CSV table of C-alpha atoms in Angstrom, one decimal:
chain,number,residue,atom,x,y,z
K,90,UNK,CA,140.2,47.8,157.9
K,91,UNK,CA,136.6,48.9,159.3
K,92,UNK,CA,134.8,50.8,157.5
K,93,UNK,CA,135.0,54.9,158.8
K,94,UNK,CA,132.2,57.8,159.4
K,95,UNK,CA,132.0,58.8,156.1
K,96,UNK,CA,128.9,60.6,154.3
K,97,UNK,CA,130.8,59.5,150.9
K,98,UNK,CA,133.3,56.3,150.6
K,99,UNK,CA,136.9,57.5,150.1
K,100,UNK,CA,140.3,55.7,152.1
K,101,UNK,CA,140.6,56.1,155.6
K,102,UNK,CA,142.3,55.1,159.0
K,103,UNK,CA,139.9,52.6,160.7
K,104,UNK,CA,137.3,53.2,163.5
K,105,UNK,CA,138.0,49.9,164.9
K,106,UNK,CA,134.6,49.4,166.7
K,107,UNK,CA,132.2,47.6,165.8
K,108,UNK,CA,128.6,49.3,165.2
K,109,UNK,CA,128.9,50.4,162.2
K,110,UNK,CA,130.2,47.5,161.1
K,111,UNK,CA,127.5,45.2,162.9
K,112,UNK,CA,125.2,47.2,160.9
K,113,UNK,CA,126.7,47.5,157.9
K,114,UNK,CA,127.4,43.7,157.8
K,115,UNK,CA,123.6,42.8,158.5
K,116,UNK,CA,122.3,45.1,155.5
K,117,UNK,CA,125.0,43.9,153.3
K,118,UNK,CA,124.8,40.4,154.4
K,119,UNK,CA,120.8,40.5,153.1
K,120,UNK,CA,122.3,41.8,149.9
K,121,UNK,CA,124.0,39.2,149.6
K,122,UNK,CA,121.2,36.5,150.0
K,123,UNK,CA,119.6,38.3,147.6
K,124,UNK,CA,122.0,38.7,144.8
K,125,UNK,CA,123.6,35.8,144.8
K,126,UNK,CA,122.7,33.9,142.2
K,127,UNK,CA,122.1,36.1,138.6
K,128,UNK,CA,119.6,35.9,135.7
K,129,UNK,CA,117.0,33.5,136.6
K,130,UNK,CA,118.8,31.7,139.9
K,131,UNK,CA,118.2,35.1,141.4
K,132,UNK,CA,114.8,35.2,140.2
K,133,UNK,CA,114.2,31.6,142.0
K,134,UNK,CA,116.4,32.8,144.9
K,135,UNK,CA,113.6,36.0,145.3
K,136,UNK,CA,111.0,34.0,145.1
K,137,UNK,CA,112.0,31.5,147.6
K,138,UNK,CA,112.8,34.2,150.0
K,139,UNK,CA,109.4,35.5,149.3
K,140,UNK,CA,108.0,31.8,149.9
K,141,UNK,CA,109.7,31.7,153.5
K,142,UNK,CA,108.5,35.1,154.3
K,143,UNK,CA,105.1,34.4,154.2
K,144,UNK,CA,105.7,31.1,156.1
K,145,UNK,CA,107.0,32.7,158.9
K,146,UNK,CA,105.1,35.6,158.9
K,147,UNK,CA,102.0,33.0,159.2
K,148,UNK,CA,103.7,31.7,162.4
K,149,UNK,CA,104.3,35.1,163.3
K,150,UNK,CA,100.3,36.1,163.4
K,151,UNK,CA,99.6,32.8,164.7
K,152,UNK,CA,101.6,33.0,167.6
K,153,UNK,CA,103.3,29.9,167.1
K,154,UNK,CA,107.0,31.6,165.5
K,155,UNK,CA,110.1,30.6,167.6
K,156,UNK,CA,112.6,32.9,168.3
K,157,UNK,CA,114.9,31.2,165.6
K,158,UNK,CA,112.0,31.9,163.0
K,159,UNK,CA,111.6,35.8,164.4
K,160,UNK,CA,115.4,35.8,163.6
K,161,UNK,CA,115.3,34.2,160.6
K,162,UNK,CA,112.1,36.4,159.5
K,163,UNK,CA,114.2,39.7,159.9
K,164,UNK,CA,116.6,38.1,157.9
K,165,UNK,CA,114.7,37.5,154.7
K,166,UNK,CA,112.9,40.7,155.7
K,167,UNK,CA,116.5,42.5,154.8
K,168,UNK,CA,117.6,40.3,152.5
K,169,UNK,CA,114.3,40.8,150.0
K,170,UNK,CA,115.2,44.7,151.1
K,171,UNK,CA,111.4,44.9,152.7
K,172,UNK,CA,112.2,47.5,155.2
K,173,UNK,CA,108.8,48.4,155.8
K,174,UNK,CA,108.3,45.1,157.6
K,175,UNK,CA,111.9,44.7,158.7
K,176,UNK,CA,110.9,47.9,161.2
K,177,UNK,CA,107.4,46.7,162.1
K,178,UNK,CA,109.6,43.3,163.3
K,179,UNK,CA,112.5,45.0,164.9
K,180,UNK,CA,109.9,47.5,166.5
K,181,UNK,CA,108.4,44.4,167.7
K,182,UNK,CA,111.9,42.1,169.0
K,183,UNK,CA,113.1,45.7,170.6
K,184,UNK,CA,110.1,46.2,172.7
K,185,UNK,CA,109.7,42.5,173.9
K,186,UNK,CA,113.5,42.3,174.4
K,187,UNK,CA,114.3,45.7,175.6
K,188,UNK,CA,117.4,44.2,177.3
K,189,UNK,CA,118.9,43.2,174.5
K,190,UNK,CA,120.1,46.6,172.8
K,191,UNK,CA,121.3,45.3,169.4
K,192,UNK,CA,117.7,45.1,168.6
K,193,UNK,CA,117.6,48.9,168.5
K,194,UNK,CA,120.6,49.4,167.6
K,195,UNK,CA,119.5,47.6,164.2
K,196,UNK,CA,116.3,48.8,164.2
K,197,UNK,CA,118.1,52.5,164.1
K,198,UNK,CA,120.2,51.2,161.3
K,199,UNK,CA,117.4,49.6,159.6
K,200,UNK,CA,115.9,53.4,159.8
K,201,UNK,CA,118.6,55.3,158.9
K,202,UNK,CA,118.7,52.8,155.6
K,203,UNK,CA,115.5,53.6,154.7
K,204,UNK,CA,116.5,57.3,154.8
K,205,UNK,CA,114.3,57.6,158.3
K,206,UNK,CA,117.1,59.3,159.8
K,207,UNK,CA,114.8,60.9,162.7
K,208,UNK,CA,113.6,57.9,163.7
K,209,UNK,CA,117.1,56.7,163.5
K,210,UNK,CA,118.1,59.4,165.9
K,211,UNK,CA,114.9,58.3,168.4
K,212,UNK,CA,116.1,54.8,168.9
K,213,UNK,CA,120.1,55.5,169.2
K,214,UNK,CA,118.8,58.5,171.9
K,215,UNK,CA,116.7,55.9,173.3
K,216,UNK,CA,120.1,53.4,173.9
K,217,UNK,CA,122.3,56.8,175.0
K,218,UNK,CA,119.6,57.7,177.3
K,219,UNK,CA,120.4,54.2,179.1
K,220,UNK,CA,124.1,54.5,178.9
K,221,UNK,CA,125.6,57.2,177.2
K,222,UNK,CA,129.0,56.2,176.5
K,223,UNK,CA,127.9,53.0,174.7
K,224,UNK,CA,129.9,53.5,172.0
K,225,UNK,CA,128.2,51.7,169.0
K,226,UNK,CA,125.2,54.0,169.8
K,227,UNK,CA,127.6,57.0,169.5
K,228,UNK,CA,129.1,55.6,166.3
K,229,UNK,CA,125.9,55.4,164.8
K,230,UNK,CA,124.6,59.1,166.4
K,231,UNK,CA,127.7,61.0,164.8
K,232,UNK,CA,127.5,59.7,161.5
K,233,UNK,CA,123.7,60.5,161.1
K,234,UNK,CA,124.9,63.9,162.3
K,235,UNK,CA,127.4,64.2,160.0
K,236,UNK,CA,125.5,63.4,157.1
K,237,UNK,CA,123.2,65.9,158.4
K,238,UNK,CA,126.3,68.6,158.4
K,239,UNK,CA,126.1,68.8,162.5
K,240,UNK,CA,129.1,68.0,162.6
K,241,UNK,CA,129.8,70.2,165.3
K,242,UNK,CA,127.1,68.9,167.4
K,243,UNK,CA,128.6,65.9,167.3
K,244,UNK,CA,131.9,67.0,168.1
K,245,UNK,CA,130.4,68.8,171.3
K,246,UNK,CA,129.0,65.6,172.4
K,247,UNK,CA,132.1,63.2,172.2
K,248,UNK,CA,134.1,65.9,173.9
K,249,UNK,CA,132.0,66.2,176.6
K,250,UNK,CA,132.1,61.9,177.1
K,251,UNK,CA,136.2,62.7,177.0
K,252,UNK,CA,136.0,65.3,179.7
K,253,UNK,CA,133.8,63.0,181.6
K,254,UNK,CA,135.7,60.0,181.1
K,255,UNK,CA,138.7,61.5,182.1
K,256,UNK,CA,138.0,62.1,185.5
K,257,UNK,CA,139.9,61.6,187.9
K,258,UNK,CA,142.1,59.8,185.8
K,259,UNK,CA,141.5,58.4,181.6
K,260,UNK,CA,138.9,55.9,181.9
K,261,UNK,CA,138.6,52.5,179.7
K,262,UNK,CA,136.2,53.9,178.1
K,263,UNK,CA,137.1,57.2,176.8
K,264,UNK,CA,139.7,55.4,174.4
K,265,UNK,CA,136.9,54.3,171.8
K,266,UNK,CA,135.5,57.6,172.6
K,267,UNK,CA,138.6,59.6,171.5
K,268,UNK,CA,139.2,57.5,168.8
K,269,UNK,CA,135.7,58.3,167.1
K,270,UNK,CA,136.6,62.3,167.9
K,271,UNK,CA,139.5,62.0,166.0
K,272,UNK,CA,138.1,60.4,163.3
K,273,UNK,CA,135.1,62.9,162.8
K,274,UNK,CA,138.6,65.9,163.5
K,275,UNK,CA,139.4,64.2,160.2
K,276,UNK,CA,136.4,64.4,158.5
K,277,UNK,CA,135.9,68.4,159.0
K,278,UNK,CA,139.6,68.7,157.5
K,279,UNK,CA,141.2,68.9,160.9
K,280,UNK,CA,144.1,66.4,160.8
K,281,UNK,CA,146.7,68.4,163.2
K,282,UNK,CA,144.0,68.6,165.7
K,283,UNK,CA,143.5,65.0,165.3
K,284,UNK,CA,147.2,64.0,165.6
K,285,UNK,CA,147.0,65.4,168.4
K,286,UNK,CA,144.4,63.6,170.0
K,287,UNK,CA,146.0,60.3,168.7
K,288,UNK,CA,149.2,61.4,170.5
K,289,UNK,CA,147.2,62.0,173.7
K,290,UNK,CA,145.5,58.7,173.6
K,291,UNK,CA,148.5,57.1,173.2
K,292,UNK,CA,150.6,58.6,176.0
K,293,UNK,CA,147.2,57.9,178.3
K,294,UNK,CA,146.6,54.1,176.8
K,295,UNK,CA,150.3,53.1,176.9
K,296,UNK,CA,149.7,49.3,176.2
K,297,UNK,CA,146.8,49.7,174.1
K,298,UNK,CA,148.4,49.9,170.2
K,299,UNK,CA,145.0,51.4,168.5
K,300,UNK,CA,145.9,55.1,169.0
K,301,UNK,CA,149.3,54.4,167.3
K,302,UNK,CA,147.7,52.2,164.5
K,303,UNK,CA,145.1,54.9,163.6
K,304,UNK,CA,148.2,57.8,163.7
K,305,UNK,CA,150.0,55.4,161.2
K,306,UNK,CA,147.4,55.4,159.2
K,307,UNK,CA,146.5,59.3,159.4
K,308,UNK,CA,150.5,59.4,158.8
K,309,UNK,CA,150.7,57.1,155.7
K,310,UNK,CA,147.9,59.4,154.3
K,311,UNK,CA,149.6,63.0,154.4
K,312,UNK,CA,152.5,61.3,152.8
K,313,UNK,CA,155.4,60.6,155.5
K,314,UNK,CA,155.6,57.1,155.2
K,315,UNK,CA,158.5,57.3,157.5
K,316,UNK,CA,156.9,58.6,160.1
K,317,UNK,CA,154.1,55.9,159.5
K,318,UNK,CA,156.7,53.4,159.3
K,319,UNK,CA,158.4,54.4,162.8
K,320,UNK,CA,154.5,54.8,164.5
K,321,UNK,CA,153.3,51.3,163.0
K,322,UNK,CA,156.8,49.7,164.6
K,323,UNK,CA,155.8,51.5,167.9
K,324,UNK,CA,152.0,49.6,167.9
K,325,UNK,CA,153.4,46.3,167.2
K,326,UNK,CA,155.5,46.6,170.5
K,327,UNK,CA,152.7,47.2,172.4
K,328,UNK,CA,150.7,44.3,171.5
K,329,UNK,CA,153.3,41.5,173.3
K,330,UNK,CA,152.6,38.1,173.1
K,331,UNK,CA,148.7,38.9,171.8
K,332,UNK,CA,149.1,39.5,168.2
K,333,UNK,CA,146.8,42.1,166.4
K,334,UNK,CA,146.0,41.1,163.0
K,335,UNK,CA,145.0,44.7,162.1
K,336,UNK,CA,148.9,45.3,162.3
K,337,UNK,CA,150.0,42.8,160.0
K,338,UNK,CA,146.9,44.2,157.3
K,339,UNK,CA,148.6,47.8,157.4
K,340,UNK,CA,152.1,46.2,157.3
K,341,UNK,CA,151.4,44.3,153.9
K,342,UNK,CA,149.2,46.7,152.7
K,343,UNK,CA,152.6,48.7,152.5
K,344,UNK,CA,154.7,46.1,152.0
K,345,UNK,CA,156.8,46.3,155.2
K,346,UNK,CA,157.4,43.0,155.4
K,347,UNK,CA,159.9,44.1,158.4
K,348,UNK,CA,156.8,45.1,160.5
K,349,UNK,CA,155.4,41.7,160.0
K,350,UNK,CA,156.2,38.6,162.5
K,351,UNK,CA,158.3,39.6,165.3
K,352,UNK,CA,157.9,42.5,167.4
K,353,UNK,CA,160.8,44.7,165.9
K,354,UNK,CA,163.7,46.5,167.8
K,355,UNK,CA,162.5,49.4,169.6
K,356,UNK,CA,163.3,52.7,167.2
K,357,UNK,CA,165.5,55.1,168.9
K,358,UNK,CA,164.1,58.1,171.4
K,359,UNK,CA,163.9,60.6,168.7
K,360,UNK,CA,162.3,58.2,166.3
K,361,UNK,CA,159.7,57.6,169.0
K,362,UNK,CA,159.3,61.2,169.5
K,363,UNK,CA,158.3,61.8,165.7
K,364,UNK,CA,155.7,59.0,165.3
K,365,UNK,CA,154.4,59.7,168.4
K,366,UNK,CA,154.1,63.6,168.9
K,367,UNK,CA,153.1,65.5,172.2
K,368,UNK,CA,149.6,66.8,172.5
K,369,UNK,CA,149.4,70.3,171.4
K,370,UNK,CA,146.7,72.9,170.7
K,371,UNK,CA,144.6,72.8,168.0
K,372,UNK,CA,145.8,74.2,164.8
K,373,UNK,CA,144.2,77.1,163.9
């Protein structure tokens, strides 16, 4: 599953978009080149790093670097954990390229890394200015609030993107929006409030399975596994002929082998009623 907003690791139901992940997978992915090999293979493996770094950051002052070797610069940039001059080069690629967004939105990441997390904030307000329902911004923006316990700034934020969304009728994009509420409902401790939402989204997205997947999840963690059980048979009807393989992760991660394959038989009404419960108010 993605990973979650979280300040701290612990399990969770998934955020199933993909900034954070985008992110999380470029960082990590530089870790990786870097720690590959152990003893003295990493030592070589540094040093070659090092070796192409300065190659390309001599193209780069000579004006003769490609755009494959400004790429490939930023990637030995992370990978050798240099974040001073990972910046300085995103700074660069995001100004000359201001079309293409996932420069800022990795420059912000890049920041946030390096524990800039107001110059994280800049670039992501810099992307929401733009468009303000892009949702990997907003992923990004409400877990550098979180960390920053403004939790309920953030939570102001998103609901106002739902109320907007939502008019005159639920718009595509308010599901990835309501999703990310939810999860930061669960992150202050509010898992009714969120259930609720998840049951909203549901009943406004009915051929979209993510609201139900995520309530399976939320489910599976307060203990009712029935209920989970019932909710994660509900999501696999609604992917048809497209199969999701999120579904079949959660199903053997639980061992429902039942919920795997085949689209199972549709659960009676008051089965449907449990998994999937009607939006109410928030708990107190």
């Amino acid at each position: 599953m993605p990973p979650r907003l979280s300040a701290t690791p612990r399990p969770g139901p998934l955020l199933a978009l993909g900034a954070v992940v985008l992110m999380g997978l470029s960082l990590a992915g530089g870790w990786w080149l870097g720690q590959r090999s152990g003893g003295s293979g990493q030592a070589r493996s540094r040093d070659a790093l090092e070796r192409q770094a300065t190659v390309l950051q001599e193209r780069m002052a000579q004006g003769s670097a490609s755009q494959a070797d400004r790429q490939r610069l930023l990637e030995v940039l992370l990978a050798l954990g240099d974040t001073k001059e990972a910046t300085a080069l995103l700074e660069q690629l995001a100004d000359q390229h201001p079309d293409q967004w996932q420069l800022r939105l990795l420059l912000a990441e890049v920041r946030r890394h390096g524990n800039d997390r107001a110059g994280a904030e800049r670039e992501l307000r810099q992307l929401l200015n733009l468009k303000p329902d892009r949702i990997e911004a907003l992923q990004l923006m409400t877990l550098l609030q979180l960390e920053q316990g403004r939790g309920k700034e953030a939570e102001a934020q998103l609901r106002a993107l739902m109320e907007k969304t939502g008019k005159p009728t639920p718009q595509p994009q308010q599901l990835p929006i309501g999703l990310l509420l939810a999860d930061l409902l669960q992150r202050q401790q509010r898992p009714a409030e969120a259930t609720a939402l998840y049951g909203k989204l549901a009943g406004d997205f009915p051929s979209d399975p993510r609201p139900l997947l995520a309530l399976a999840v939320l489910q599976q963690q307060q203990g009712d596994t029935k209920a989970a059980q019932e909710t994660l048979a509900l999501a696999r009807r609604r992917q048809g002929e497209k199969g999701d393989p999120r579904l079949d992760q959660v199903a053997a991660s639980w061992g429902l082998a039942g919920l795997k394959g085949p689209s199972p038989a549709a659960p009676k009404p008051n089965q449907a009623s449990r998994a999937v419960p009607e939006p109410g108010p928030p708990a107190p």
